[in-house]
Amino acid sequence: LLASAAPGRTTVPPEEFSFDLPRELAEQLSLRARRLGLTLNTLVQAGWGILLGRLTGRDDVVFGTTVSGRPAEIPGVESMVGLFINTVPLRLRMDPREPVSALLGRLQEEQARLLDHQHLGLVEIQRLAGIGSGEIFDTTTVFENYPLDEGRLLDPTTELRTLSVDSYDATHYALALMVIPGERLHIRMGYQPDLLAREAVQSIADRLLRVLWMLVSDTDPQVGTVDPLAPGERELMLRTWGGARTEPAGRTEAALPLLFEERVRRTPEAVAVVHRDTRLTYAEVNRRANRLARLLVASGAGAETRVALALPRSADMVVAVLAVLKAGAAFVPLDPDHPAERLAFVLADSRATLLVTADGLVEDLPQGAPSVARLVLGADDTVARLRGLPAHDLSDAERAFPLDARHPAYVIYTSGSTGTPKGVEVPYGNVARLFGAAREQFTFGETDVWCLFHSYAFDFSVWEMWGALLHGGRLVVPDKEVTRSPEDVLRLLVREGVTVLCQTPSALYQLIAADQDLPSLGSELALRYIVLGGEALDPARLAGWYVRHRDDTPVVVNMYGITETTVHVTARRLGHADAVPGTPSVIGRALTDLAVYVLDPGLRLAPPGVAGELYVA
Protein backbone atom coordinates (compact mmCIF):
# COMPACT_ATOMS: atom_id res chain seq x y z
CA LEU A 1 0.00 0.00 0.00
CA LEU A 2 2.77 2.41 0.88
CA ALA A 3 6.14 2.73 -0.82
CA SER A 4 7.35 4.72 2.19
CA ALA A 5 6.61 1.91 4.65
CA ALA A 6 10.23 0.82 4.63
CA PRO A 7 12.49 -0.72 7.26
CA GLY A 8 14.59 1.74 9.22
CA ARG A 9 12.09 4.57 9.13
CA THR A 10 11.48 6.69 12.21
CA THR A 11 8.38 5.39 14.01
CA VAL A 12 5.90 7.45 15.98
CA PRO A 13 3.08 6.24 18.25
CA PRO A 14 0.21 4.77 16.23
CA GLU A 15 -3.15 6.48 16.11
CA GLU A 16 -6.66 5.19 15.60
CA PHE A 17 -9.77 6.01 13.57
CA SER A 18 -12.95 4.16 14.50
CA PHE A 19 -16.57 4.05 13.37
CA ASP A 20 -19.68 1.88 13.32
CA LEU A 21 -21.07 0.45 10.12
CA PRO A 22 -24.58 1.69 9.26
CA ARG A 23 -27.12 -0.66 10.81
CA GLU A 24 -28.60 -1.55 7.42
CA LEU A 25 -25.19 -2.42 5.98
CA ALA A 26 -24.31 -4.62 8.97
CA GLU A 27 -27.62 -6.45 8.60
CA GLN A 28 -27.15 -6.91 4.86
CA LEU A 29 -23.64 -8.27 5.37
CA SER A 30 -24.88 -10.82 7.88
CA LEU A 31 -27.77 -11.81 5.58
CA ARG A 32 -25.44 -12.13 2.60
CA ALA A 33 -23.04 -14.30 4.59
CA ARG A 34 -25.86 -16.64 5.70
CA ARG A 35 -27.29 -16.98 2.20
CA LEU A 36 -23.91 -17.91 0.73
CA GLY A 37 -22.86 -20.10 3.67
CA LEU A 38 -19.93 -17.84 4.49
CA THR A 39 -18.48 -16.22 7.56
CA LEU A 40 -18.80 -12.50 8.07
CA ASN A 41 -15.00 -12.42 8.25
CA THR A 42 -14.82 -13.64 4.64
CA LEU A 43 -16.90 -10.72 3.43
CA VAL A 44 -14.74 -8.23 5.31
CA GLN A 45 -11.53 -9.81 3.99
CA ALA A 46 -12.86 -9.80 0.43
CA GLY A 47 -13.92 -6.17 0.70
CA TRP A 48 -10.52 -5.19 2.06
CA GLY A 49 -8.71 -7.18 -0.64
CA ILE A 50 -10.75 -5.61 -3.44
CA LEU A 51 -10.13 -2.15 -2.01
CA LEU A 52 -6.40 -2.82 -1.68
CA GLY A 53 -6.37 -3.87 -5.32
CA ARG A 54 -7.96 -0.59 -6.39
CA LEU A 55 -5.65 1.46 -4.13
CA THR A 56 -2.52 -0.22 -5.51
CA GLY A 57 -3.53 -0.85 -9.13
CA ARG A 58 -3.21 -4.63 -8.72
CA ASP A 59 -5.38 -7.70 -9.19
CA ASP A 60 -3.13 -9.75 -6.87
CA VAL A 61 -2.76 -8.46 -3.31
CA VAL A 62 -1.35 -9.69 0.00
CA PHE A 63 -2.37 -8.49 3.42
CA GLY A 64 -2.04 -9.91 6.93
CA THR A 65 -4.85 -11.58 8.81
CA THR A 66 -4.80 -12.46 12.50
CA VAL A 67 -5.85 -16.00 13.45
CA SER A 68 -6.53 -17.52 16.87
CA GLY A 69 -3.71 -20.07 16.77
CA ARG A 70 -5.69 -22.48 19.00
CA PRO A 71 -6.45 -25.55 16.88
CA ALA A 72 -9.69 -27.17 18.05
CA GLU A 73 -8.25 -30.66 17.67
CA ILE A 74 -5.81 -30.09 20.58
CA PRO A 75 -7.53 -31.25 23.79
CA GLY A 76 -7.93 -28.48 26.38
CA VAL A 77 -6.60 -25.80 24.07
CA GLU A 78 -9.30 -23.38 25.23
CA SER A 79 -7.96 -23.45 28.80
CA MET A 80 -4.28 -23.11 27.95
CA VAL A 81 -2.63 -19.92 29.17
CA GLY A 82 -0.59 -17.91 26.69
CA LEU A 83 -0.73 -15.79 23.56
CA PHE A 84 -1.59 -18.09 20.67
CA ILE A 85 -2.75 -15.56 18.10
CA ASN A 86 -0.74 -15.43 14.90
CA THR A 87 -0.63 -13.13 11.90
CA VAL A 88 -0.32 -14.86 8.55
CA PRO A 89 -0.37 -13.55 4.99
CA LEU A 90 -3.58 -13.73 2.99
CA ARG A 91 -3.13 -13.63 -0.78
CA LEU A 92 -6.15 -12.68 -2.85
CA ARG A 93 -6.00 -13.03 -6.63
CA MET A 94 -8.83 -11.34 -8.44
CA ASP A 95 -10.25 -11.80 -11.92
CA PRO A 96 -12.12 -8.60 -12.90
CA ARG A 97 -14.70 -10.76 -14.75
CA GLU A 98 -15.39 -13.05 -11.79
CA PRO A 99 -18.73 -12.51 -9.97
CA VAL A 100 -18.35 -11.26 -6.40
CA SER A 101 -20.19 -14.32 -5.07
CA ALA A 102 -17.64 -16.61 -6.75
CA LEU A 103 -14.76 -14.62 -5.27
CA LEU A 104 -16.29 -14.86 -1.79
CA GLY A 105 -16.74 -18.63 -2.04
CA ARG A 106 -13.23 -19.13 -3.40
CA LEU A 107 -11.69 -16.98 -0.67
CA GLN A 108 -13.39 -18.94 2.13
CA GLU A 109 -12.42 -22.26 0.56
CA GLU A 110 -8.78 -21.18 0.20
CA GLN A 111 -8.63 -20.04 3.82
CA ALA A 112 -10.28 -23.23 5.07
CA ARG A 113 -7.59 -25.32 3.35
CA LEU A 114 -4.93 -23.38 5.26
CA LEU A 115 -6.39 -23.90 8.75
CA ASP A 116 -3.97 -26.69 9.58
CA HIS A 117 -1.02 -24.43 8.85
CA GLN A 118 -2.03 -21.24 10.64
CA HIS A 119 0.39 -21.96 13.47
CA LEU A 120 3.37 -21.23 11.20
CA GLY A 121 5.15 -17.97 11.98
CA LEU A 122 5.81 -15.31 9.37
CA VAL A 123 9.54 -15.98 9.33
CA GLU A 124 8.95 -19.66 8.62
CA ILE A 125 6.37 -18.88 5.94
CA GLN A 126 8.76 -16.50 4.19
CA ARG A 127 11.57 -19.06 4.41
CA LEU A 128 9.43 -21.80 2.89
CA ALA A 129 8.21 -19.45 0.16
CA GLY A 130 11.78 -18.32 -0.56
CA ILE A 131 10.93 -14.61 -0.52
CA GLY A 132 13.54 -13.21 1.85
CA SER A 133 13.19 -11.43 5.14
CA GLY A 134 11.53 -8.18 4.06
CA GLU A 135 7.95 -7.24 4.85
CA ILE A 136 5.47 -9.02 2.60
CA PHE A 137 2.49 -6.89 3.56
CA ASP A 138 1.89 -3.59 5.31
CA THR A 139 -1.81 -3.83 6.13
CA THR A 140 -3.63 -6.34 8.31
CA THR A 141 -7.16 -7.37 9.20
CA VAL A 142 -8.35 -8.64 12.58
CA PHE A 143 -11.84 -10.07 13.11
CA GLU A 144 -12.49 -10.34 16.87
CA ASN A 145 -14.88 -13.24 17.06
CA TYR A 146 -14.03 -14.64 20.50
CA PRO A 147 -16.92 -14.73 23.03
CA LEU A 148 -17.02 -12.24 25.87
CA ASP A 149 -19.49 -12.67 28.74
CA GLU A 150 -19.87 -9.14 30.04
CA GLY A 151 -22.33 -10.40 32.64
CA ARG A 152 -19.62 -12.32 34.46
CA LEU A 153 -17.31 -9.30 34.40
CA LEU A 154 -19.95 -7.07 35.93
CA ASP A 155 -21.66 -9.52 38.31
CA PRO A 156 -23.38 -7.32 40.98
CA THR A 157 -23.57 -10.19 43.55
CA THR A 158 -19.83 -10.23 44.12
CA GLU A 159 -17.98 -7.88 46.39
CA LEU A 160 -15.30 -7.24 43.78
CA ARG A 161 -16.70 -5.90 40.55
CA THR A 162 -15.19 -4.88 37.22
CA LEU A 163 -16.51 -1.40 36.54
CA SER A 164 -15.27 -1.16 32.94
CA VAL A 165 -12.93 -2.78 30.45
CA ASP A 166 -10.58 -0.85 28.15
CA SER A 167 -8.25 -2.37 25.62
CA TYR A 168 -5.48 -0.79 23.62
CA ASP A 169 -4.00 -2.29 20.49
CA ALA A 170 -0.92 -0.79 18.86
CA THR A 171 -0.03 -1.72 15.30
CA HIS A 172 3.40 -1.58 13.76
CA TYR A 173 1.89 -1.94 10.29
CA ALA A 174 1.01 1.05 8.17
CA LEU A 175 -2.69 0.27 8.56
CA ALA A 176 -4.54 -2.36 10.61
CA LEU A 177 -8.26 -3.00 10.19
CA MET A 178 -9.96 -4.43 13.29
CA VAL A 179 -13.61 -5.54 13.09
CA ILE A 180 -15.57 -6.09 16.29
CA PRO A 181 -18.88 -7.92 15.81
CA GLY A 182 -21.99 -6.50 17.31
CA GLU A 183 -25.30 -5.04 16.37
CA ARG A 184 -23.70 -2.62 13.90
CA LEU A 185 -20.15 -3.95 13.46
CA HIS A 186 -17.57 -1.64 15.01
CA ILE A 187 -14.41 -0.95 12.99
CA ARG A 188 -11.14 0.38 14.34
CA MET A 189 -8.39 1.40 11.95
CA GLY A 190 -4.98 1.67 13.60
CA TYR A 191 -2.43 3.50 11.51
CA GLN A 192 1.05 4.99 11.53
CA PRO A 193 0.57 8.77 11.32
CA ASP A 194 4.01 9.31 9.77
CA LEU A 195 2.84 7.24 6.79
CA LEU A 196 -0.86 8.08 6.58
CA ALA A 197 -2.65 11.28 7.52
CA ARG A 198 -5.93 10.95 9.40
CA GLU A 199 -7.76 12.37 6.38
CA ALA A 200 -6.29 9.61 4.19
CA VAL A 201 -7.41 6.92 6.65
CA GLN A 202 -10.90 8.40 6.74
CA SER A 203 -10.95 8.39 2.95
CA ILE A 204 -9.95 4.71 2.94
CA ALA A 205 -12.73 4.00 5.44
CA ASP A 206 -15.28 5.73 3.21
CA ARG A 207 -14.08 3.69 0.23
CA LEU A 208 -14.32 0.48 2.24
CA LEU A 209 -17.95 1.25 3.06
CA ARG A 210 -18.73 1.72 -0.65
CA VAL A 211 -17.06 -1.60 -1.47
CA LEU A 212 -18.98 -3.41 1.27
CA TRP A 213 -22.27 -1.99 0.01
CA MET A 214 -21.50 -3.44 -3.43
CA LEU A 215 -20.67 -6.84 -1.93
CA VAL A 216 -24.24 -7.13 -0.63
CA SER A 217 -25.79 -6.03 -3.92
CA ASP A 218 -28.53 -8.32 -5.25
CA THR A 219 -27.10 -7.95 -8.78
CA ASP A 220 -23.90 -9.86 -7.83
CA PRO A 221 -21.57 -7.56 -9.80
CA GLN A 222 -18.31 -8.60 -11.38
CA VAL A 223 -15.24 -7.89 -9.27
CA GLY A 224 -13.92 -5.39 -11.83
CA THR A 225 -17.03 -3.24 -11.49
CA VAL A 226 -16.76 -2.80 -7.72
CA ASP A 227 -15.98 0.89 -7.58
CA PRO A 228 -14.76 2.67 -4.43
CA LEU A 229 -15.14 6.14 -5.97
CA ALA A 230 -17.82 8.49 -4.72
CA PRO A 231 -20.15 9.92 -7.40
CA GLY A 232 -18.86 13.47 -6.88
CA GLU A 233 -15.29 12.20 -6.99
CA ARG A 234 -15.86 10.48 -10.33
CA GLU A 235 -17.28 13.69 -11.80
CA LEU A 236 -14.32 15.67 -10.45
CA MET A 237 -11.84 13.29 -12.08
CA LEU A 238 -13.68 13.11 -15.39
CA ARG A 239 -14.59 16.76 -15.90
CA THR A 240 -12.45 19.03 -13.75
CA TRP A 241 -9.19 17.09 -13.73
CA GLY A 242 -9.54 15.04 -16.89
CA GLY A 243 -11.10 17.70 -19.06
CA ALA A 244 -13.87 15.47 -20.46
CA ARG A 245 -16.65 17.42 -22.11
CA THR A 246 -20.29 16.56 -22.54
CA GLU A 247 -20.00 17.86 -26.11
CA PRO A 248 -16.99 17.31 -28.41
CA ALA A 249 -14.58 20.23 -28.34
CA GLY A 250 -14.31 22.38 -31.45
CA ARG A 251 -11.28 21.34 -33.48
CA THR A 252 -9.33 23.36 -36.02
CA GLU A 253 -8.24 20.90 -38.69
CA ALA A 254 -6.85 21.88 -42.05
CA ALA A 255 -4.18 20.89 -44.53
CA LEU A 256 -0.93 22.54 -43.46
CA PRO A 257 0.15 23.78 -46.94
CA LEU A 258 -3.10 25.71 -47.33
CA LEU A 259 -2.63 27.37 -43.94
CA PHE A 260 0.94 28.30 -44.89
CA GLU A 261 -0.15 29.73 -48.25
CA GLU A 262 -2.73 31.84 -46.46
CA ARG A 263 0.04 33.16 -44.23
CA VAL A 264 2.17 33.94 -47.33
CA ARG A 265 -0.64 36.06 -48.76
CA ARG A 266 -0.83 38.05 -45.49
CA THR A 267 2.87 38.76 -44.97
CA PRO A 268 4.82 37.78 -48.10
CA GLU A 269 7.87 39.92 -47.30
CA ALA A 270 8.23 38.92 -43.66
CA VAL A 271 11.29 36.81 -42.93
CA ALA A 272 10.27 33.17 -42.54
CA VAL A 273 13.51 31.17 -42.20
CA VAL A 274 17.01 32.11 -41.06
CA HIS A 275 20.09 29.91 -41.30
CA ARG A 276 23.53 31.45 -40.98
CA ASP A 277 23.54 34.28 -43.57
CA THR A 278 20.50 32.96 -45.42
CA ARG A 279 17.26 34.83 -44.74
CA LEU A 280 14.24 33.76 -46.74
CA THR A 281 10.92 35.59 -46.78
CA TYR A 282 7.61 33.78 -46.72
CA ALA A 283 7.22 34.45 -50.46
CA GLU A 284 10.68 33.03 -51.20
CA VAL A 285 10.13 29.91 -49.13
CA ASN A 286 6.78 29.41 -50.84
CA ARG A 287 8.19 29.74 -54.37
CA ARG A 288 11.03 27.30 -53.66
CA ALA A 289 8.65 24.82 -52.04
CA ASN A 290 6.20 25.04 -54.96
CA ARG A 291 8.89 24.18 -57.51
CA LEU A 292 10.19 21.27 -55.45
CA ALA A 293 6.64 20.03 -54.81
CA ARG A 294 5.99 19.85 -58.56
CA LEU A 295 9.17 17.87 -59.03
CA LEU A 296 8.10 15.49 -56.26
CA VAL A 297 4.66 15.01 -57.82
CA ALA A 298 6.35 14.19 -61.12
CA SER A 299 8.41 11.60 -59.25
CA GLY A 300 5.29 9.87 -57.86
CA ALA A 301 4.73 11.67 -54.54
CA GLY A 302 1.13 12.11 -53.49
CA ALA A 303 -1.51 11.31 -50.90
CA GLU A 304 -0.69 8.23 -48.79
CA THR A 305 2.87 8.02 -50.17
CA ARG A 306 5.94 8.73 -48.07
CA VAL A 307 8.97 10.77 -49.02
CA ALA A 308 12.11 10.31 -46.93
CA LEU A 309 14.19 13.40 -46.20
CA ALA A 310 17.88 13.12 -45.29
CA LEU A 311 19.11 16.69 -45.13
CA PRO A 312 21.42 18.77 -42.94
CA ARG A 313 20.12 21.67 -40.85
CA SER A 314 19.46 24.43 -43.36
CA ALA A 315 16.78 26.57 -44.97
CA ASP A 316 16.54 23.91 -47.69
CA MET A 317 15.48 21.38 -45.06
CA VAL A 318 12.47 23.55 -44.14
CA VAL A 319 11.66 24.09 -47.82
CA ALA A 320 11.80 20.33 -48.45
CA VAL A 321 9.39 19.57 -45.59
CA LEU A 322 6.94 22.10 -46.95
CA ALA A 323 7.34 20.79 -50.50
CA VAL A 324 6.47 17.23 -49.51
CA LEU A 325 3.31 18.47 -47.84
CA LYS A 326 2.38 20.63 -50.83
CA ALA A 327 2.69 17.50 -52.97
CA GLY A 328 0.17 15.85 -50.66
CA ALA A 329 2.61 13.25 -49.36
CA ALA A 330 3.99 12.50 -45.90
CA PHE A 331 7.62 13.23 -45.05
CA VAL A 332 9.82 10.76 -43.18
CA PRO A 333 12.71 12.64 -41.55
CA LEU A 334 16.09 10.88 -41.46
CA ASP A 335 18.71 12.48 -39.25
CA PRO A 336 22.03 12.12 -41.14
CA ASP A 337 23.78 11.75 -37.76
CA HIS A 338 21.85 8.58 -36.94
CA PRO A 339 23.55 5.17 -37.45
CA ALA A 340 23.33 3.77 -40.98
CA GLU A 341 21.49 0.68 -39.67
CA ARG A 342 18.72 2.84 -38.23
CA LEU A 343 18.39 4.87 -41.42
CA ALA A 344 18.14 1.68 -43.48
CA PHE A 345 15.50 0.31 -41.09
CA VAL A 346 13.39 3.48 -41.32
CA LEU A 347 13.61 3.52 -45.11
CA ALA A 348 12.45 -0.08 -45.29
CA ASP A 349 9.80 0.10 -42.58
CA SER A 350 8.23 3.31 -43.88
CA ARG A 351 8.22 2.01 -47.47
CA ALA A 352 9.37 5.40 -48.69
CA THR A 353 8.98 5.81 -52.46
CA LEU A 354 11.58 8.57 -52.76
CA LEU A 355 14.59 9.86 -50.85
CA VAL A 356 15.36 13.58 -50.97
CA THR A 357 18.89 14.20 -49.78
CA ALA A 358 22.07 16.22 -50.32
CA ASP A 359 25.28 15.19 -51.99
CA GLY A 360 27.42 12.93 -49.79
CA LEU A 361 24.68 11.97 -47.32
CA VAL A 362 23.20 8.51 -46.63
CA GLU A 363 25.55 6.80 -49.07
CA ASP A 364 26.97 4.03 -46.86
CA LEU A 365 23.82 2.12 -46.00
CA PRO A 366 24.36 -1.50 -44.96
CA GLN A 367 23.94 -4.37 -47.37
CA GLY A 368 20.31 -5.27 -47.83
CA ALA A 369 19.06 -1.71 -47.40
CA PRO A 370 16.09 -0.91 -49.67
CA SER A 371 16.77 0.60 -53.06
CA VAL A 372 14.94 3.93 -53.10
CA ALA A 373 14.95 6.50 -55.91
CA ARG A 374 16.99 9.55 -54.91
CA LEU A 375 16.56 13.22 -55.55
CA VAL A 376 19.77 15.07 -54.66
CA LEU A 377 19.22 18.75 -53.90
CA GLY A 378 22.02 20.92 -55.23
CA ALA A 379 22.92 18.49 -58.00
CA ASP A 380 23.15 20.15 -61.42
CA ASP A 381 20.34 18.15 -62.97
CA THR A 382 18.03 18.82 -59.98
CA VAL A 383 18.78 22.55 -60.09
CA ALA A 384 18.07 22.63 -63.82
CA ARG A 385 14.77 20.79 -63.45
CA LEU A 386 13.63 23.04 -60.61
CA ARG A 387 14.49 26.18 -62.56
CA GLY A 388 12.09 25.19 -65.31
CA LEU A 389 9.07 24.62 -63.02
CA PRO A 390 6.38 27.21 -62.11
CA ALA A 391 6.67 28.88 -58.69
CA HIS A 392 2.98 29.59 -58.02
CA ASP A 393 0.90 27.49 -55.62
CA LEU A 394 -0.13 24.03 -56.78
CA SER A 395 -3.77 23.30 -57.52
CA ASP A 396 -5.51 20.06 -56.61
CA ALA A 397 -5.66 19.26 -60.33
CA GLU A 398 -1.86 19.00 -60.33
CA ARG A 399 -1.80 16.51 -57.46
CA ALA A 400 -2.73 12.85 -57.63
CA PHE A 401 -5.46 13.55 -55.05
CA PRO A 402 -6.80 16.78 -53.50
CA LEU A 403 -5.27 17.84 -50.18
CA ASP A 404 -7.17 16.42 -47.22
CA ALA A 405 -6.59 17.13 -43.52
CA ARG A 406 -6.97 13.39 -42.88
CA HIS A 407 -4.04 12.42 -45.07
CA PRO A 408 -0.70 11.60 -43.40
CA ALA A 409 1.63 14.58 -42.97
CA TYR A 410 4.67 12.84 -41.51
CA VAL A 411 6.01 9.60 -40.09
CA ILE A 412 8.39 10.09 -37.16
CA TYR A 413 10.12 7.15 -35.54
CA THR A 414 10.43 6.76 -31.78
CA SER A 415 13.84 6.49 -30.17
CA GLY A 416 13.63 2.74 -29.91
CA SER A 417 14.70 2.83 -26.25
CA THR A 418 12.37 -0.07 -25.47
CA GLY A 419 13.22 -2.11 -28.56
CA THR A 420 12.74 -1.61 -32.28
CA PRO A 421 11.88 1.98 -33.29
CA LYS A 422 8.22 2.41 -34.17
CA GLY A 423 6.92 4.74 -36.84
CA VAL A 424 4.09 7.08 -35.88
CA GLU A 425 1.99 8.46 -38.72
CA VAL A 426 0.28 11.79 -38.03
CA PRO A 427 -2.29 13.47 -40.33
CA TYR A 428 -2.21 17.07 -41.53
CA GLY A 429 -5.18 18.07 -39.39
CA ASN A 430 -3.59 17.03 -36.11
CA VAL A 431 -0.84 19.62 -36.43
CA ALA A 432 -3.36 22.38 -37.11
CA ARG A 433 -5.53 21.35 -34.16
CA LEU A 434 -2.48 21.27 -31.87
CA PHE A 435 -1.99 25.00 -32.13
CA GLY A 436 -5.71 25.69 -31.94
CA ALA A 437 -5.82 23.76 -28.67
CA ALA A 438 -2.78 25.60 -27.31
CA ARG A 439 -4.26 29.11 -27.63
CA GLU A 440 -5.45 28.99 -24.02
CA GLN A 441 -1.82 28.70 -22.88
CA PHE A 442 0.04 30.78 -25.48
CA THR A 443 -0.30 33.96 -27.53
CA PHE A 444 1.92 33.30 -30.54
CA GLY A 445 2.08 35.90 -33.29
CA GLU A 446 3.95 37.47 -36.20
CA THR A 447 6.56 39.10 -33.97
CA ASP A 448 7.70 35.81 -32.44
CA VAL A 449 11.07 34.32 -33.29
CA TRP A 450 11.34 30.55 -32.89
CA CYS A 451 14.44 28.39 -32.68
CA LEU A 452 14.47 25.01 -34.46
CA PHE A 453 16.62 23.60 -31.70
CA HIS A 454 15.75 19.94 -32.15
CA SER A 455 16.38 17.46 -34.92
CA TYR A 456 13.50 17.29 -37.36
CA ALA A 457 13.47 13.52 -36.64
CA PHE A 458 12.25 14.38 -33.10
CA ASP A 459 8.62 15.46 -32.93
CA PHE A 460 9.39 18.53 -30.78
CA SER A 461 10.56 20.03 -34.11
CA VAL A 462 6.96 19.87 -35.41
CA TRP A 463 5.96 22.31 -32.67
CA GLU A 464 8.98 24.54 -33.35
CA MET A 465 8.64 24.64 -37.14
CA TRP A 466 4.91 25.10 -37.44
CA GLY A 467 4.66 27.32 -34.40
CA ALA A 468 6.64 29.83 -36.42
CA LEU A 469 5.26 29.24 -39.92
CA LEU A 470 1.55 29.08 -39.03
CA HIS A 471 1.69 32.30 -37.00
CA GLY A 472 3.80 34.39 -39.37
CA GLY A 473 6.84 34.28 -37.11
CA ARG A 474 10.50 33.74 -37.93
CA LEU A 475 12.19 30.34 -37.69
CA VAL A 476 15.89 30.34 -36.81
CA VAL A 477 17.73 27.14 -37.79
CA PRO A 478 20.98 26.80 -35.80
CA ASP A 479 23.80 24.48 -36.81
CA LYS A 480 24.14 21.23 -34.89
CA GLU A 481 27.37 22.45 -33.27
CA VAL A 482 25.58 25.49 -31.87
CA THR A 483 22.86 23.41 -30.22
CA ARG A 484 25.52 21.41 -28.37
CA SER A 485 27.08 24.44 -26.73
CA PRO A 486 24.90 26.16 -24.09
CA GLU A 487 27.03 29.34 -24.35
CA ASP A 488 26.59 29.44 -28.16
CA VAL A 489 22.85 28.83 -27.75
CA LEU A 490 22.67 31.78 -25.36
CA ARG A 491 24.50 34.01 -27.84
CA LEU A 492 22.22 32.87 -30.66
CA LEU A 493 19.10 33.61 -28.62
CA VAL A 494 20.30 37.15 -27.94
CA ARG A 495 21.61 37.81 -31.46
CA GLU A 496 18.42 36.66 -33.22
CA GLY A 497 16.02 37.96 -30.57
CA VAL A 498 14.44 34.52 -30.06
CA THR A 499 11.14 34.76 -28.19
CA VAL A 500 10.06 31.09 -28.11
CA LEU A 501 12.51 28.38 -27.10
CA CYS A 502 11.74 24.68 -26.73
CA GLN A 503 13.99 22.57 -24.53
CA THR A 504 14.22 19.24 -22.83
CA PRO A 505 14.80 19.78 -19.10
CA SER A 506 18.37 18.42 -19.32
CA ALA A 507 19.19 20.97 -22.05
CA LEU A 508 17.60 23.76 -20.02
CA TYR A 509 19.71 22.91 -16.96
CA GLN A 510 22.82 23.50 -19.07
CA LEU A 511 21.40 26.75 -20.44
CA ILE A 512 20.67 27.92 -16.88
CA ALA A 513 24.34 27.31 -16.01
CA ALA A 514 25.46 29.33 -19.05
CA ASP A 515 23.03 32.10 -18.11
CA GLN A 516 24.59 32.17 -14.65
CA ASP A 517 28.13 32.31 -16.04
CA LEU A 518 27.24 35.06 -18.56
CA PRO A 519 24.78 37.26 -16.64
CA SER A 520 25.26 40.31 -18.87
CA LEU A 521 24.30 38.21 -21.91
CA GLY A 522 21.40 36.61 -20.11
CA SER A 523 20.01 40.01 -19.23
CA GLU A 524 19.58 40.73 -22.97
CA LEU A 525 17.32 37.77 -23.68
CA ALA A 526 14.06 38.53 -25.48
CA LEU A 527 12.40 35.24 -24.56
CA ARG A 528 8.65 35.23 -23.96
CA TYR A 529 8.22 31.46 -23.56
CA ILE A 530 10.38 28.49 -22.67
CA VAL A 531 8.49 25.30 -23.47
CA LEU A 532 9.72 22.13 -21.77
CA GLY A 533 9.04 18.56 -22.85
CA GLY A 534 10.56 15.24 -23.78
CA GLU A 535 11.51 14.09 -20.26
CA ALA A 536 10.64 14.55 -16.60
CA LEU A 537 11.49 17.92 -15.07
CA ASP A 538 13.11 18.50 -11.67
CA PRO A 539 11.52 21.88 -10.78
CA ALA A 540 14.04 22.50 -8.00
CA ARG A 541 16.75 22.89 -10.63
CA LEU A 542 14.99 26.02 -11.93
CA ALA A 543 15.77 27.91 -8.72
CA GLY A 544 18.90 29.54 -10.18
CA TRP A 545 16.95 30.72 -13.21
CA TYR A 546 14.32 32.47 -11.12
CA VAL A 547 17.01 34.28 -9.15
CA ARG A 548 17.85 36.19 -12.35
CA HIS A 549 14.51 36.15 -14.23
CA ARG A 550 10.93 36.95 -13.31
CA ASP A 551 8.13 34.41 -13.62
CA ASP A 552 6.77 36.10 -16.74
CA THR A 553 9.99 37.03 -18.56
CA PRO A 554 9.90 34.42 -19.94
CA VAL A 555 6.98 32.19 -18.96
CA VAL A 556 8.24 28.64 -18.43
CA VAL A 557 5.68 26.01 -19.42
CA ASN A 558 6.11 22.32 -18.63
CA MET A 559 4.36 20.19 -21.25
CA TYR A 560 3.83 16.48 -21.67
CA GLY A 561 3.09 14.49 -24.78
CA ILE A 562 4.21 11.67 -27.01
CA THR A 563 4.64 11.33 -30.76
CA GLU A 564 1.39 9.37 -31.04
CA THR A 565 -0.62 12.28 -29.61
CA THR A 566 1.00 14.93 -31.85
CA VAL A 567 3.71 16.47 -29.67
CA HIS A 568 1.81 17.85 -26.66
CA VAL A 569 -1.07 16.71 -24.46
CA THR A 570 -0.86 18.74 -21.25
CA ALA A 571 0.62 22.04 -20.09
CA ARG A 572 1.39 23.80 -16.82
CA ARG A 573 2.92 27.22 -16.22
CA LEU A 574 5.73 27.29 -13.69
CA GLY A 575 7.10 29.96 -11.40
CA HIS A 576 9.64 30.47 -8.65
CA ALA A 577 7.21 28.92 -6.15
CA ASP A 578 7.60 25.58 -7.97
CA ALA A 579 11.40 25.60 -7.75
CA VAL A 580 11.69 23.94 -4.36
CA PRO A 581 13.22 20.55 -3.52
CA GLY A 582 10.79 17.67 -3.57
CA THR A 583 8.36 19.24 -6.04
CA PRO A 584 7.39 16.58 -8.61
CA SER A 585 7.38 17.06 -12.37
CA VAL A 586 3.81 18.32 -12.56
CA ILE A 587 2.59 18.16 -16.16
CA GLY A 588 -0.65 20.10 -15.74
CA ARG A 589 -3.99 19.61 -17.42
CA ALA A 590 -4.99 18.59 -20.92
CA LEU A 591 -5.05 21.02 -23.84
CA THR A 592 -8.53 22.32 -24.51
CA ASP A 593 -9.62 19.70 -27.07
CA LEU A 594 -8.22 16.69 -25.21
CA ALA A 595 -9.04 14.72 -22.08
CA VAL A 596 -6.68 12.72 -19.89
CA TYR A 597 -7.44 9.95 -17.44
CA VAL A 598 -5.31 7.92 -15.03
CA LEU A 599 -6.60 4.35 -15.32
CA ASP A 600 -5.74 1.12 -13.54
CA PRO A 601 -4.96 -2.16 -15.37
CA GLY A 602 -8.71 -2.83 -15.63
CA LEU A 603 -9.21 0.52 -17.44
CA ARG A 604 -11.04 1.92 -14.42
CA LEU A 605 -10.43 5.38 -13.02
CA ALA A 606 -7.63 5.10 -10.49
CA PRO A 607 -8.55 6.75 -7.18
CA PRO A 608 -6.64 9.98 -6.40
CA GLY A 609 -3.13 9.24 -5.24
CA VAL A 610 -3.07 5.79 -6.85
CA ALA A 611 -0.53 5.10 -9.59
CA GLY A 612 -1.92 4.20 -12.99
CA GLU A 613 -1.33 4.80 -16.67
CA LEU A 614 -2.22 8.03 -18.46
CA TYR A 615 -4.81 7.68 -21.22
CA VAL A 616 -5.41 10.47 -23.72
CA ALA A 617 -8.76 11.04 -25.43
PDB file of C-alpha atoms in Angstrom, residues 233 235-244 588-590 596 607-609:
ATOM      1  CA  GLU A 233     -15.290  12.205  -6.991  1.00  0.00           C
ATOM      2  CA  GLU A 235     -17.281  13.687 -11.802  1.00  0.00           C
ATOM      3  CA  LEU A 236     -14.324  15.665 -10.452  1.00  0.00           C
ATOM      4  CA  MET A 237     -11.844  13.288 -12.083  1.00  0.00           C
ATOM      5  CA  LEU A 238     -13.680  13.113 -15.394  1.00  0.00           C
ATOM      6  CA  ARG A 239     -14.595  16.755 -15.899  1.00  0.00           C
ATOM      7  CA  THR A 240     -12.446  19.033 -13.753  1.00  0.00           C
ATOM      8  CA  TRP A 241      -9.192  17.086 -13.732  1.00  0.00           C
ATOM      9  CA  GLY A 242      -9.536  15.036 -16.889  1.00  0.00           C
ATOM     10  CA  GLY A 243     -11.104  17.698 -19.058  1.00  0.00           C
ATOM     11  CA  ALA A 244     -13.866  15.469 -20.459  1.00  0.00           C
ATOM     12  CA  GLY A 588      -0.648  20.104 -15.742  1.00  0.00           C
ATOM     13  CA  ARG A 589      -3.993  19.605 -17.423  1.00  0.00           C
ATOM     14  CA  ALA A 590      -4.994  18.595 -20.917  1.00  0.00           C
ATOM     15  CA  VAL A 596      -6.678  12.722 -19.888  1.00  0.00           C
ATOM     16  CA  PRO A 607      -8.549   6.749  -7.178  1.00  0.00           C
ATOM     17  CA  PRO A 608      -6.644   9.976  -6.402  1.00  0.00           C
ATOM     18  CA  GLY A 609      -3.127   9.242  -5.240  1.00  0.00           C
TER      19      GLY A 609
END
